mmCIF file of C-alpha atoms in Angstrom:
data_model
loop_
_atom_site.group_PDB
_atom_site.id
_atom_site.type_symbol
_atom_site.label_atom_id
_atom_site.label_comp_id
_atom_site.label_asym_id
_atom_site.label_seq_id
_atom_site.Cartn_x
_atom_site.Cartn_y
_atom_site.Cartn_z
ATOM 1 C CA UNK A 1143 86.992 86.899 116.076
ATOM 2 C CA UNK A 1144 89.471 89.455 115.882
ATOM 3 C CA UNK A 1145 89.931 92.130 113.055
ATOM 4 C CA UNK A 1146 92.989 91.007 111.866
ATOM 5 C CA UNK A 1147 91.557 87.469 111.792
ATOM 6 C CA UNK A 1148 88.946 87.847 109.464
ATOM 7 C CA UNK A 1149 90.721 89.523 107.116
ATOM 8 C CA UNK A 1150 93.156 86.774 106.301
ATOM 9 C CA UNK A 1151 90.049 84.311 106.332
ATOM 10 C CA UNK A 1152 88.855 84.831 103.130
ATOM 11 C CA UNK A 1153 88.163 81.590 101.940
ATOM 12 C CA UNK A 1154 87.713 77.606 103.724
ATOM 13 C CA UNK A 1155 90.007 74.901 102.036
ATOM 14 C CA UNK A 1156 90.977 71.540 103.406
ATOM 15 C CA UNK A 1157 93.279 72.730 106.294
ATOM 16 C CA UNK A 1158 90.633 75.044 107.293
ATOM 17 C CA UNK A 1159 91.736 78.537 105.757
ATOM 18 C CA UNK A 1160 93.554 80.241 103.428
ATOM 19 C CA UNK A 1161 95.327 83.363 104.149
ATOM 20 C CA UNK A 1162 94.315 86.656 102.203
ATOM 21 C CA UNK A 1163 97.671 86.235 100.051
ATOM 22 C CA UNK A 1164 96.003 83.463 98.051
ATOM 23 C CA UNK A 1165 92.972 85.663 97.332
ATOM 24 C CA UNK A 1166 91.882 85.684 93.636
ATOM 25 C CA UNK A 1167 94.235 88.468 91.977
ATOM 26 C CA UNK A 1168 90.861 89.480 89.930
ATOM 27 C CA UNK A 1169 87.052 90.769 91.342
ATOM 28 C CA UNK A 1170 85.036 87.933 89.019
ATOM 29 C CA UNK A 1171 81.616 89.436 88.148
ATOM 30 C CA UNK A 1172 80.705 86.948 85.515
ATOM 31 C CA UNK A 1173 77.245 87.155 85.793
ATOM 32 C CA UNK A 1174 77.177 90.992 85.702
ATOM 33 C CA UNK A 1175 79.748 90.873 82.980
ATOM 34 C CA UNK A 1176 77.665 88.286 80.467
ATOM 35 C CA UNK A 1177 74.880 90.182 79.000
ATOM 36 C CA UNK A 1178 77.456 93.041 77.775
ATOM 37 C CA UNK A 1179 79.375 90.464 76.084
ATOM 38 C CA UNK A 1180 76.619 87.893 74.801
ATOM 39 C CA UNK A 1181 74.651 91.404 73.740
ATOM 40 C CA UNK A 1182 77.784 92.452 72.259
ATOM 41 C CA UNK A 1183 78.278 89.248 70.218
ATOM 42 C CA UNK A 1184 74.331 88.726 69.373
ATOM 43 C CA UNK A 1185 74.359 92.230 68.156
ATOM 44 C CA UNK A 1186 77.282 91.758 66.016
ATOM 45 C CA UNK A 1187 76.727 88.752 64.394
ATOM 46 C CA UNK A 1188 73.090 90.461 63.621
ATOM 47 C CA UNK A 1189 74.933 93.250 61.843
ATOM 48 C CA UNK A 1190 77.573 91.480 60.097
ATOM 49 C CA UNK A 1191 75.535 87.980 58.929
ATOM 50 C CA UNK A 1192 72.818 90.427 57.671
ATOM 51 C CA UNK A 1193 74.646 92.182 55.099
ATOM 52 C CA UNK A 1194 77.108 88.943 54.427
ATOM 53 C CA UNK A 1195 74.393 86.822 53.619
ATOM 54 C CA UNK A 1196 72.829 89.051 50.919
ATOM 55 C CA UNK A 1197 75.883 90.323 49.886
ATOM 56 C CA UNK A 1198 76.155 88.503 46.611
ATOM 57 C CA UNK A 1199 72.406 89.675 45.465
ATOM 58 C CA UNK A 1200 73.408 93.315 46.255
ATOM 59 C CA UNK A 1201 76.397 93.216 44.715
ATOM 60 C CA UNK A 1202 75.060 92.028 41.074
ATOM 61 C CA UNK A 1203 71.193 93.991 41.689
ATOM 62 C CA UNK A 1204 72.264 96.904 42.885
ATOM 63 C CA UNK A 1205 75.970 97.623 42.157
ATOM 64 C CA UNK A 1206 75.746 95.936 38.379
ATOM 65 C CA UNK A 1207 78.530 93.682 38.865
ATOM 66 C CA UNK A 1208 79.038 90.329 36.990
ATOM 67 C CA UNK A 1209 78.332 87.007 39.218
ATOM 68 C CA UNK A 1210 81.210 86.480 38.233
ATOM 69 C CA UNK A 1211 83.402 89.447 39.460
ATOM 70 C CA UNK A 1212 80.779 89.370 42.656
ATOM 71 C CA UNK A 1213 81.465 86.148 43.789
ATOM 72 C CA UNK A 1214 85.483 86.716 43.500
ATOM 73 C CA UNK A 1215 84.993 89.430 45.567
ATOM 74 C CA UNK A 1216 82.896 87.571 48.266
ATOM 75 C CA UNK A 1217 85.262 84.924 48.080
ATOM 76 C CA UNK A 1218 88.676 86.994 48.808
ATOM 77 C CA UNK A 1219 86.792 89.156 51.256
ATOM 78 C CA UNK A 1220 85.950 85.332 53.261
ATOM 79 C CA UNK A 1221 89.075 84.181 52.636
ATOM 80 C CA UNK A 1222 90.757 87.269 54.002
ATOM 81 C CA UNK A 1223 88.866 87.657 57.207
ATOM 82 C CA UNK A 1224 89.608 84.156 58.596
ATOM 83 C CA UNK A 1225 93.470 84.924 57.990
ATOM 84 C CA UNK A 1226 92.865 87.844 59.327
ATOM 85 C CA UNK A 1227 91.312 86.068 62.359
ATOM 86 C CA UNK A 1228 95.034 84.780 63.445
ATOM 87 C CA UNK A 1229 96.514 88.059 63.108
ATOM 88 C CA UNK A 1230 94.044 89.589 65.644
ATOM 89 C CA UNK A 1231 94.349 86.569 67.927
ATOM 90 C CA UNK A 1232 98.080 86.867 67.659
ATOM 91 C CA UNK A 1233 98.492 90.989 68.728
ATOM 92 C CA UNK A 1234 95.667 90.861 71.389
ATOM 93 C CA UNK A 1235 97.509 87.131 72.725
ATOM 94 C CA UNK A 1236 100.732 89.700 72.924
ATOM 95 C CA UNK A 1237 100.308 92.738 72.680
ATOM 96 C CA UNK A 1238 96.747 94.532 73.433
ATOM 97 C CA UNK A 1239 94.816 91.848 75.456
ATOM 98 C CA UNK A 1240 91.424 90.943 74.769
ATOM 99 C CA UNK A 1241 89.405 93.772 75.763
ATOM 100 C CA UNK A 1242 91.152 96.749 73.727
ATOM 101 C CA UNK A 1243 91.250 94.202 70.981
ATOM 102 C CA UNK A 1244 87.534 93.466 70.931
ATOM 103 C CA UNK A 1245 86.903 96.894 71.735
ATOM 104 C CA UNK A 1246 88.701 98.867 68.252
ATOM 105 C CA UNK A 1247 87.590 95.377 66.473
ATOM 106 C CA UNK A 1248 83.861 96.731 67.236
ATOM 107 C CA UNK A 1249 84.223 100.279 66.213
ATOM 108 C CA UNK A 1250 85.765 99.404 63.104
ATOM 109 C CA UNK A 1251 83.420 96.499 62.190
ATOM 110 C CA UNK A 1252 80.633 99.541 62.838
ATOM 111 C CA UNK A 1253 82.542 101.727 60.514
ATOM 112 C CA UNK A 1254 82.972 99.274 57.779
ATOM 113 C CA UNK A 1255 78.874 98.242 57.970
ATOM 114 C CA UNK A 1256 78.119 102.558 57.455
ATOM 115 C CA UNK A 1257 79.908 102.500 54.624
ATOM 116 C CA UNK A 1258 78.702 100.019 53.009
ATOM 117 C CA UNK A 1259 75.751 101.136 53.853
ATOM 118 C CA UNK A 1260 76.458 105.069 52.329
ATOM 119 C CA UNK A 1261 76.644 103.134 49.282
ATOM 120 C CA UNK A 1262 73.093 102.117 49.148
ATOM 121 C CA UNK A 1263 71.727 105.497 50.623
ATOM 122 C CA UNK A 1264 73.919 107.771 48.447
ATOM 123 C CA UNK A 1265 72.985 107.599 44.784
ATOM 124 C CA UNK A 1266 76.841 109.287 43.943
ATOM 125 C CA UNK A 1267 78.411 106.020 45.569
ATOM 126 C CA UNK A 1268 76.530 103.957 43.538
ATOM 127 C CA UNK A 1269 75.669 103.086 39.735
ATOM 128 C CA UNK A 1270 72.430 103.883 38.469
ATOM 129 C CA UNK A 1271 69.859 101.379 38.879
ATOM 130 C CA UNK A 1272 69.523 98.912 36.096
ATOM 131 C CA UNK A 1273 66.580 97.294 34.544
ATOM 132 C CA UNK A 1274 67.704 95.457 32.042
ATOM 133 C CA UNK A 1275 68.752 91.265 32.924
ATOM 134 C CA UNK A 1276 71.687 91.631 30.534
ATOM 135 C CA UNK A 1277 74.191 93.386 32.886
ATOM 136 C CA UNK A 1278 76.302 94.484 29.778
ATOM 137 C CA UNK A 1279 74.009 96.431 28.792
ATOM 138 C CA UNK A 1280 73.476 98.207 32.390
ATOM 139 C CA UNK A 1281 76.262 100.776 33.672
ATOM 140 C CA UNK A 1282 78.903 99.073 36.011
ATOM 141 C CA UNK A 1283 80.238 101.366 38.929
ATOM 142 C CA UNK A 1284 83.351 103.623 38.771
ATOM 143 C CA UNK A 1285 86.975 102.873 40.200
ATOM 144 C CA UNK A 1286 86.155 105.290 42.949
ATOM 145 C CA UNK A 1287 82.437 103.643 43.753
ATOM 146 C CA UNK A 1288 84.563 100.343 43.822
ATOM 147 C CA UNK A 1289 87.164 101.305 46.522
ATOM 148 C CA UNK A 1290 84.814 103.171 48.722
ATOM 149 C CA UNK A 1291 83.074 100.079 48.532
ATOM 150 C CA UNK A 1292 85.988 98.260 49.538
ATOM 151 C CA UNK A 1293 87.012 100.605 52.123
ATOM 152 C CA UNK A 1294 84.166 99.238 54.025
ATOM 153 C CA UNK A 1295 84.993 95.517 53.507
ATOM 154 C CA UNK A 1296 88.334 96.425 54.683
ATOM 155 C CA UNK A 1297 87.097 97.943 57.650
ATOM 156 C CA UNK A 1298 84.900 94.801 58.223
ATOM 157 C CA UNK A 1299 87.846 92.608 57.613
ATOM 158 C CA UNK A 1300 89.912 94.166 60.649
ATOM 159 C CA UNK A 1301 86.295 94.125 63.288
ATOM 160 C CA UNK A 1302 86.417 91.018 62.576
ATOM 161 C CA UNK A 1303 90.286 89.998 63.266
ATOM 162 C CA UNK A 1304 89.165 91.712 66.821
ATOM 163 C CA UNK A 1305 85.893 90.258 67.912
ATOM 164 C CA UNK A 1306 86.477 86.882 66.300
ATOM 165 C CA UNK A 1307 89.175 85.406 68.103
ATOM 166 C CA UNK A 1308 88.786 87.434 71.394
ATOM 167 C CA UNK A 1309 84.527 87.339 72.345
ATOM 168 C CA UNK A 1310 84.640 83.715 73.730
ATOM 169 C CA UNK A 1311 87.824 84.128 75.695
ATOM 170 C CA UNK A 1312 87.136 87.332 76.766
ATOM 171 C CA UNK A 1313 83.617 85.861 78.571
ATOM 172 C CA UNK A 1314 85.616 82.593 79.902
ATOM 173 C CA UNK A 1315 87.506 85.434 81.699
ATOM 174 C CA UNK A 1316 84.854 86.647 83.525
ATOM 175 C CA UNK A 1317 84.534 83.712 85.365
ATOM 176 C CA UNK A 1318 87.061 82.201 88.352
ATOM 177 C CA UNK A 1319 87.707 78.646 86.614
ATOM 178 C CA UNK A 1320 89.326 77.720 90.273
ATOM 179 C CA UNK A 1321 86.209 77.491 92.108
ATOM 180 C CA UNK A 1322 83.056 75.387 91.152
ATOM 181 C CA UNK A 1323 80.332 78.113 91.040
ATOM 182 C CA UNK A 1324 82.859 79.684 88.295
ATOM 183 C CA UNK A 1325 83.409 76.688 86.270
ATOM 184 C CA UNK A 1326 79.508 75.738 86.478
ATOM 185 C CA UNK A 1327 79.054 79.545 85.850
ATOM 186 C CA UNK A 1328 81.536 79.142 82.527
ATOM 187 C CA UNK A 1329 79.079 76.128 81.277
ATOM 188 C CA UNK A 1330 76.247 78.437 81.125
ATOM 189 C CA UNK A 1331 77.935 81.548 79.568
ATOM 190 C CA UNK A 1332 78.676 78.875 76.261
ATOM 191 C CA UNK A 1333 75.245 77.439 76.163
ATOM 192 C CA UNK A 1334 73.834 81.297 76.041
ATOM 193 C CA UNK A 1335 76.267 82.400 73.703
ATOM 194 C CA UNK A 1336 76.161 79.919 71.146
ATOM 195 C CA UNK A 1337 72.117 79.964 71.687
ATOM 196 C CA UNK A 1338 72.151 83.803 71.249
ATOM 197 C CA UNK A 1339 74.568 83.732 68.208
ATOM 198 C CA UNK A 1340 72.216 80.877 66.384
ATOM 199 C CA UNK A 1341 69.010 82.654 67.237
ATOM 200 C CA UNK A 1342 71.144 86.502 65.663
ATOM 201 C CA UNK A 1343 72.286 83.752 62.358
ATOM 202 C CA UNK A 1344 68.821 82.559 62.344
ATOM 203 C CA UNK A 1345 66.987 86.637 62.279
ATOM 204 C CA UNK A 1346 70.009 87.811 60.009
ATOM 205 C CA UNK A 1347 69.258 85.414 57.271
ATOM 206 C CA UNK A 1348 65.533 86.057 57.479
ATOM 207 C CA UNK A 1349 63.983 88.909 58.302
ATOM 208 C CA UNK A 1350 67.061 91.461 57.429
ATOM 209 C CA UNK A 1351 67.321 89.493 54.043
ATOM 210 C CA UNK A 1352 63.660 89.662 53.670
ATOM 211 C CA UNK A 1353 64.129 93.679 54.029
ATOM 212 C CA UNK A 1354 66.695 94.440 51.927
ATOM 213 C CA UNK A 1355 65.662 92.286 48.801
ATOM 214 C CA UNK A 1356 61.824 93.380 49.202
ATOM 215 C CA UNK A 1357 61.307 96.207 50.787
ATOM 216 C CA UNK A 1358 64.944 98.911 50.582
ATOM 217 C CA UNK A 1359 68.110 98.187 50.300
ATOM 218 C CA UNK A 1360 69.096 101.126 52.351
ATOM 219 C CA UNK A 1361 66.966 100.763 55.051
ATOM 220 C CA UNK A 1362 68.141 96.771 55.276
ATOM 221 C CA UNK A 1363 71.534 97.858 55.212
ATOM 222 C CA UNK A 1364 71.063 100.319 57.427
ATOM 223 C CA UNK A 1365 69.697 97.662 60.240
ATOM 224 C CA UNK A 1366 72.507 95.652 60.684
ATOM 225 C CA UNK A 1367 74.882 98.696 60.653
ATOM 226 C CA UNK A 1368 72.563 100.004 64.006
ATOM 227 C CA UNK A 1369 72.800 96.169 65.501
ATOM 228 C CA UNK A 1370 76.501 96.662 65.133
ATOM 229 C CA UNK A 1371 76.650 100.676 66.970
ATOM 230 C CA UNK A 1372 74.321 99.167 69.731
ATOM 231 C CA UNK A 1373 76.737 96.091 70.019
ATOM 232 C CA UNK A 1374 79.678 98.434 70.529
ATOM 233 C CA UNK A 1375 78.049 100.800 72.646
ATOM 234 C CA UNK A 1376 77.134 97.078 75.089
ATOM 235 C CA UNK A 1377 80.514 96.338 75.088
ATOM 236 C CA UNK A 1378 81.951 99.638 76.585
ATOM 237 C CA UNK A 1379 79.394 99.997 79.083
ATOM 238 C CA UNK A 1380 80.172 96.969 80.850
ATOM 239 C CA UNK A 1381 83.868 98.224 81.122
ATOM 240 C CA UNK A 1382 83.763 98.888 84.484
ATOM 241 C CA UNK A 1383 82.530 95.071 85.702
ATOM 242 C CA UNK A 1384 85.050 93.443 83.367
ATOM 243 C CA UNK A 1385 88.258 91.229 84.518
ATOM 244 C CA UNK A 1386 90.878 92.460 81.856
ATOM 245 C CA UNK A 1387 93.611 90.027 81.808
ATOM 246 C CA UNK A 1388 97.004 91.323 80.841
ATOM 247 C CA UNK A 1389 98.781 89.483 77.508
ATOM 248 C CA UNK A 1390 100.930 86.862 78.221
ATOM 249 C CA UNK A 1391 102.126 85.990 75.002
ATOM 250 C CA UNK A 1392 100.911 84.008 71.818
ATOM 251 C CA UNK A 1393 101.043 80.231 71.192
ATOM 252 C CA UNK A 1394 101.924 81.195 67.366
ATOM 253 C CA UNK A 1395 105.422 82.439 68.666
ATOM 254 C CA UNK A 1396 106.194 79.507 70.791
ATOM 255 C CA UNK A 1397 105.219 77.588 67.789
ATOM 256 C CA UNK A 1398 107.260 79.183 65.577
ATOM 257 C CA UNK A 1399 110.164 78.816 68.537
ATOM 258 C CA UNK A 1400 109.863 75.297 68.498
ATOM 259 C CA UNK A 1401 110.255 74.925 64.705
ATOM 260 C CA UNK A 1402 113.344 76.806 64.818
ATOM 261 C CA UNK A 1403 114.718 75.422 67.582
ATOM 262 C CA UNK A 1404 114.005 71.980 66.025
ATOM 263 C CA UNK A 1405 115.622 72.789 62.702
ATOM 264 C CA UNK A 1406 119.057 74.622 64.329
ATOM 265 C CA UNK A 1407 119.152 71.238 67.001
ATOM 266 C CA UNK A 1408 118.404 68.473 63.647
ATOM 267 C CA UNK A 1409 121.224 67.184 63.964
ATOM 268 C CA UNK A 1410 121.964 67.130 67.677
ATOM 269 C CA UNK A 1411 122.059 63.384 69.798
ATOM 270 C CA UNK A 1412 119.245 62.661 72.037
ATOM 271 C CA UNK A 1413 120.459 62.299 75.827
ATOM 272 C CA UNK A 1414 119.486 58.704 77.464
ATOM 273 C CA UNK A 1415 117.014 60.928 79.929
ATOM 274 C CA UNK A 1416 115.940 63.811 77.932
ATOM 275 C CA UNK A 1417 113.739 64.962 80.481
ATOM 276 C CA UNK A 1418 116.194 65.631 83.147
ATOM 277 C CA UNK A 1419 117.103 68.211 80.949
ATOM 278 C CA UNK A 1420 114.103 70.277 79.288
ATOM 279 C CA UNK A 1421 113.074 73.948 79.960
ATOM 280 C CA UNK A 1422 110.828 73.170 82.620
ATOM 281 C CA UNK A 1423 109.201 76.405 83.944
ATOM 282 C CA UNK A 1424 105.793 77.935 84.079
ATOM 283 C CA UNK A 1425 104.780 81.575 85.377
ATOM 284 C CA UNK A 1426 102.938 81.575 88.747
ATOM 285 C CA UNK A 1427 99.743 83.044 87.676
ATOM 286 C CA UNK A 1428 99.927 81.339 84.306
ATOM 287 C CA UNK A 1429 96.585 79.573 83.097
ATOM 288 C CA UNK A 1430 98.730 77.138 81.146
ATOM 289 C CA UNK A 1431 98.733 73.657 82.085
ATOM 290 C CA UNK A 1432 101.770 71.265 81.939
ATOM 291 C CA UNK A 1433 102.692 68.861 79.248
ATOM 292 C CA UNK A 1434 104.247 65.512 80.436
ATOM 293 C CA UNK A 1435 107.132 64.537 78.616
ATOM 294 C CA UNK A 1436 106.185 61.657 76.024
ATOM 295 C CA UNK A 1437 108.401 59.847 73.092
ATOM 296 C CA UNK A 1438 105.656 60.814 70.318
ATOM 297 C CA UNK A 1439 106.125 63.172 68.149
ATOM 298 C CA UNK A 1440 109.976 63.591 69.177
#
């Protein structure tokens, strides 16, 4: 076989070959690529989940706040994140891409778990300890305690508008979904992430709780926040092995196209064959599939 010959053959199909210009544009490692991203996501969710799921005991034990004023701030700082969550989705989708994305979401989810854990290390960031079960008798923490305590929700909040959205995608990415070792490969990479991320849930909410409410605050704070560095140290050494798609765009804005569209056209007549006449075009490379045209919803 000549040289030229073989390097057009890259890969058998029904007709025999394909020629090298339908070559995957992307090197797929997936398998290389999944422990960096499963250890990056294991890892996080050990960090996070172990100070979220103590949060409200450390908040009223150890800062001397008020269930009451505790649990509003648990609540907002919830509520936030998973708003937050389409945000992130919405600038990696168009702007940053996955990796970058998932990358600063990382470092500043490690940032915000070291502060929060300088407040349990640092007796200045912190009111004195309390012994007394009436917390209005016990002194509550200053303005400045309070926002450096909320600079490291904050920073939380944004780690996880990047790693939320982003981790699963990013590892479907690793794999060719054209071929059927890469969707078979794909299959795998969700059972071991979702089995890795129950079994991080499952040692968050025991043994780091255990730690921090019997043994030292600091030094069960200080846990997750090293789960969370080694998680973001994972994820940038597998840079070189990752497939980094490019953004393509968000669904939110063609979403929010649509609705305007549909609200300037309200009052427009429907053609007989509406079809002949839609936008009908789709990007070569684009993973989208195509919609048929149906009457529902119209």
């Amino acid at each position: 076989m000549e040289k030229n010959e073989k390097e057009n053959m890259v890969e058998m199909n029904e007709n025999g070959r394909v020629t090298k210009d339908e070559e995957p544009e992307h090197k797929y490692r997936g398998i290389k690529a999944m422990p960096f991203i499963i250890g990056n996501e294991t890892f996080e969710k050990l960090g996070g989940i172990g100070i979220l799921s103590n949060l409200l005991v450390y908040l009223t034990t150890f800062f001397n706040l008020k269930r009451f004023t505790a649990t509003t701030i648990i609540n907002v700082f919830n509520g936030t994140t998973n708003f937050a969550t389409m945000i992130g989705a919405f600038f990696s989708d168009t702007y940053f891409g996955r990796y970058k994305t998932i990358g600063f979401g990382s470092i500043s989810s490690f940032l915000g778990l070291l502060v929060i854990t300088l407040t349990a290390a640092i007796k200045k960031l912190h009111p004195p300890h309390c012994h007394s079960d009436d917390k209005d008798k016990c002194i509550g923490p200053t303005s400045w305690q309070i926002a450096f305590l909320l600079t490291g929700f904050g920073f939380m909040m944004v780690g996880a508008a990047g790693i939320r959205p982003c981790s699963l995608a990013f590892g479907a990415d690793q794999f060719n979904p054209k071929t059927e070792s890469g969707k078979g490969a794909i299959n795998s990479f969700f059972n071991w992430y979702f089995f890795t991320m129950t079994f991080a849930q499952m040692i968050a909410v025991t043994l780091v709780v255990y730690i921090q409410s019997d043994i030292s605050w600091p030094i069960g704070l200080a846990i997750p926040t090293l789960f969370m560095l080694v998680a973001t140290i994972l994820f940038f050494v597998g840079t070189r092995i990752y497939v980094i798609v490019k953004p393509e765009g968000s669904p939110m804005t063609s979403v929010v196209q649509v609705i305007v569209a549909a609200v300037k056209k309200r009052k427009l007549l429907v053609p007989e064959e509406p079809w002949l006449s839609l936008y009908n075009y789709t990007p070569e490379k684009s993973i989208n599939s195509k919609l048929q045209y149906t009457e529902q919803f119209r």
